[in-house]
Amino acid sequence: MIGDLLNSTTELQTDREVVLKAVKKTGFALQYASDKLKGDKDIVLAAVKSNGQALQYASRELRRDKKVVLSAVENEGEALYYADDKLKEDKDTVLAAVKQDGYLLEWASDELQQDKDVVLAAVRRNGSALYYASHKLKADKDVVLAAVKSHGYALKYATAEVRADKEVILIAVKNRRNAFGYISSDLQKDKDVLFCHNFVSMGIPNMLCEQDNFIPHSLWASILAKQSSIPFYLFYYLSNKPDLVKQNS
């Protein structure tokens, strides 16, 4: 292994050409470089482009360098952990990281956890990253919709007001049936929500949960043919919803 070779002799650890070739092959080889070369921007850039987490071996100065840190997080979002705290307040850097892994919103500054652009990027990647958003954004319908579209379970982290929004609830239940447990008891009795929950629980196509969708004729025929295999009240509900039934040409 090239890292073992560098580790074997001090002479190689201080040889700029050797170290540069090494980190281009495997970024983690940076750990064996001399302190001087861990502060060499070209070498560190080559290392983090090979493996973003090699940032942990860079000098403190370069962990404060935006170009270096951006290169690292674009390669491996978790490299944000090793960045200087100042760059955890930098919108460009944090955006690059949360686009890789939404949960990295946890390491963002308080200010960026209140930034709608950053939080939207995070929850679109991982819905449950909503947990790390500010209270204000947990009450923002756009943000919560993006989160539950990614993962219905994210409904758990929304404010009570948004959890009472039927549009949000239907999308959450569609994507994760256990989101039903985070809905108010009153809305759990809502016939549309209950309808959606039961269909998703039975593995029937979840497009029925979207308010703008309709039941294709072929699916409707299938449901009618198998009415004995679904709860009667669901069949009754469908039978009394002719507006949902449209021919799918």
CSV table of N, CA and C in Angstrom, one decimal, residues 169 183-191 193:
chain,number,residue,atom,x,y,z
A,169,ILE,N,-50.5,15.9,5.4
A,169,ILE,CA,-50.8,14.6,6.0
A,169,ILE,C,-50.9,13.5,4.9
A,183,ILE,N,-50.4,12.0,13.5
A,183,ILE,CA,-51.6,12.9,13.1
A,183,ILE,C,-52.5,13.0,14.3
A,184,SER,N,-53.1,14.1,14.4
A,184,SER,CA,-54.1,14.3,15.5
A,184,SER,C,-55.2,13.2,15.5
A,185,SER,N,-55.8,12.9,16.6
A,185,SER,CA,-56.8,11.9,16.7
A,185,SER,C,-58.0,12.2,15.8
A,186,ASP,N,-58.3,13.5,15.7
A,186,ASP,CA,-59.4,14.0,14.9
A,186,ASP,C,-59.2,13.6,13.4
A,187,LEU,N,-57.9,14.0,13.0
A,187,LEU,CA,-57.6,13.7,11.6
A,187,LEU,C,-57.4,12.3,11.3
A,188,GLN,N,-57.1,11.5,12.3
A,188,GLN,CA,-57.0,10.0,12.0
A,188,GLN,C,-58.3,9.4,11.7
A,189,LYS,N,-59.4,10.2,12.0
A,189,LYS,CA,-60.7,9.7,11.7
A,189,LYS,C,-61.3,10.3,10.4
A,190,ASP,N,-60.5,11.2,9.8
A,190,ASP,CA,-60.9,11.8,8.5
A,190,ASP,C,-61.0,10.7,7.5
A,191,LYS,N,-62.1,10.6,6.7
A,191,LYS,CA,-62.2,9.5,5.8
A,191,LYS,C,-61.2,9.5,4.7
A,193,VAL,N,-58.0,10.6,4.9
A,193,VAL,CA,-56.8,10.2,5.5
A,193,VAL,C,-56.8,8.7,5.8
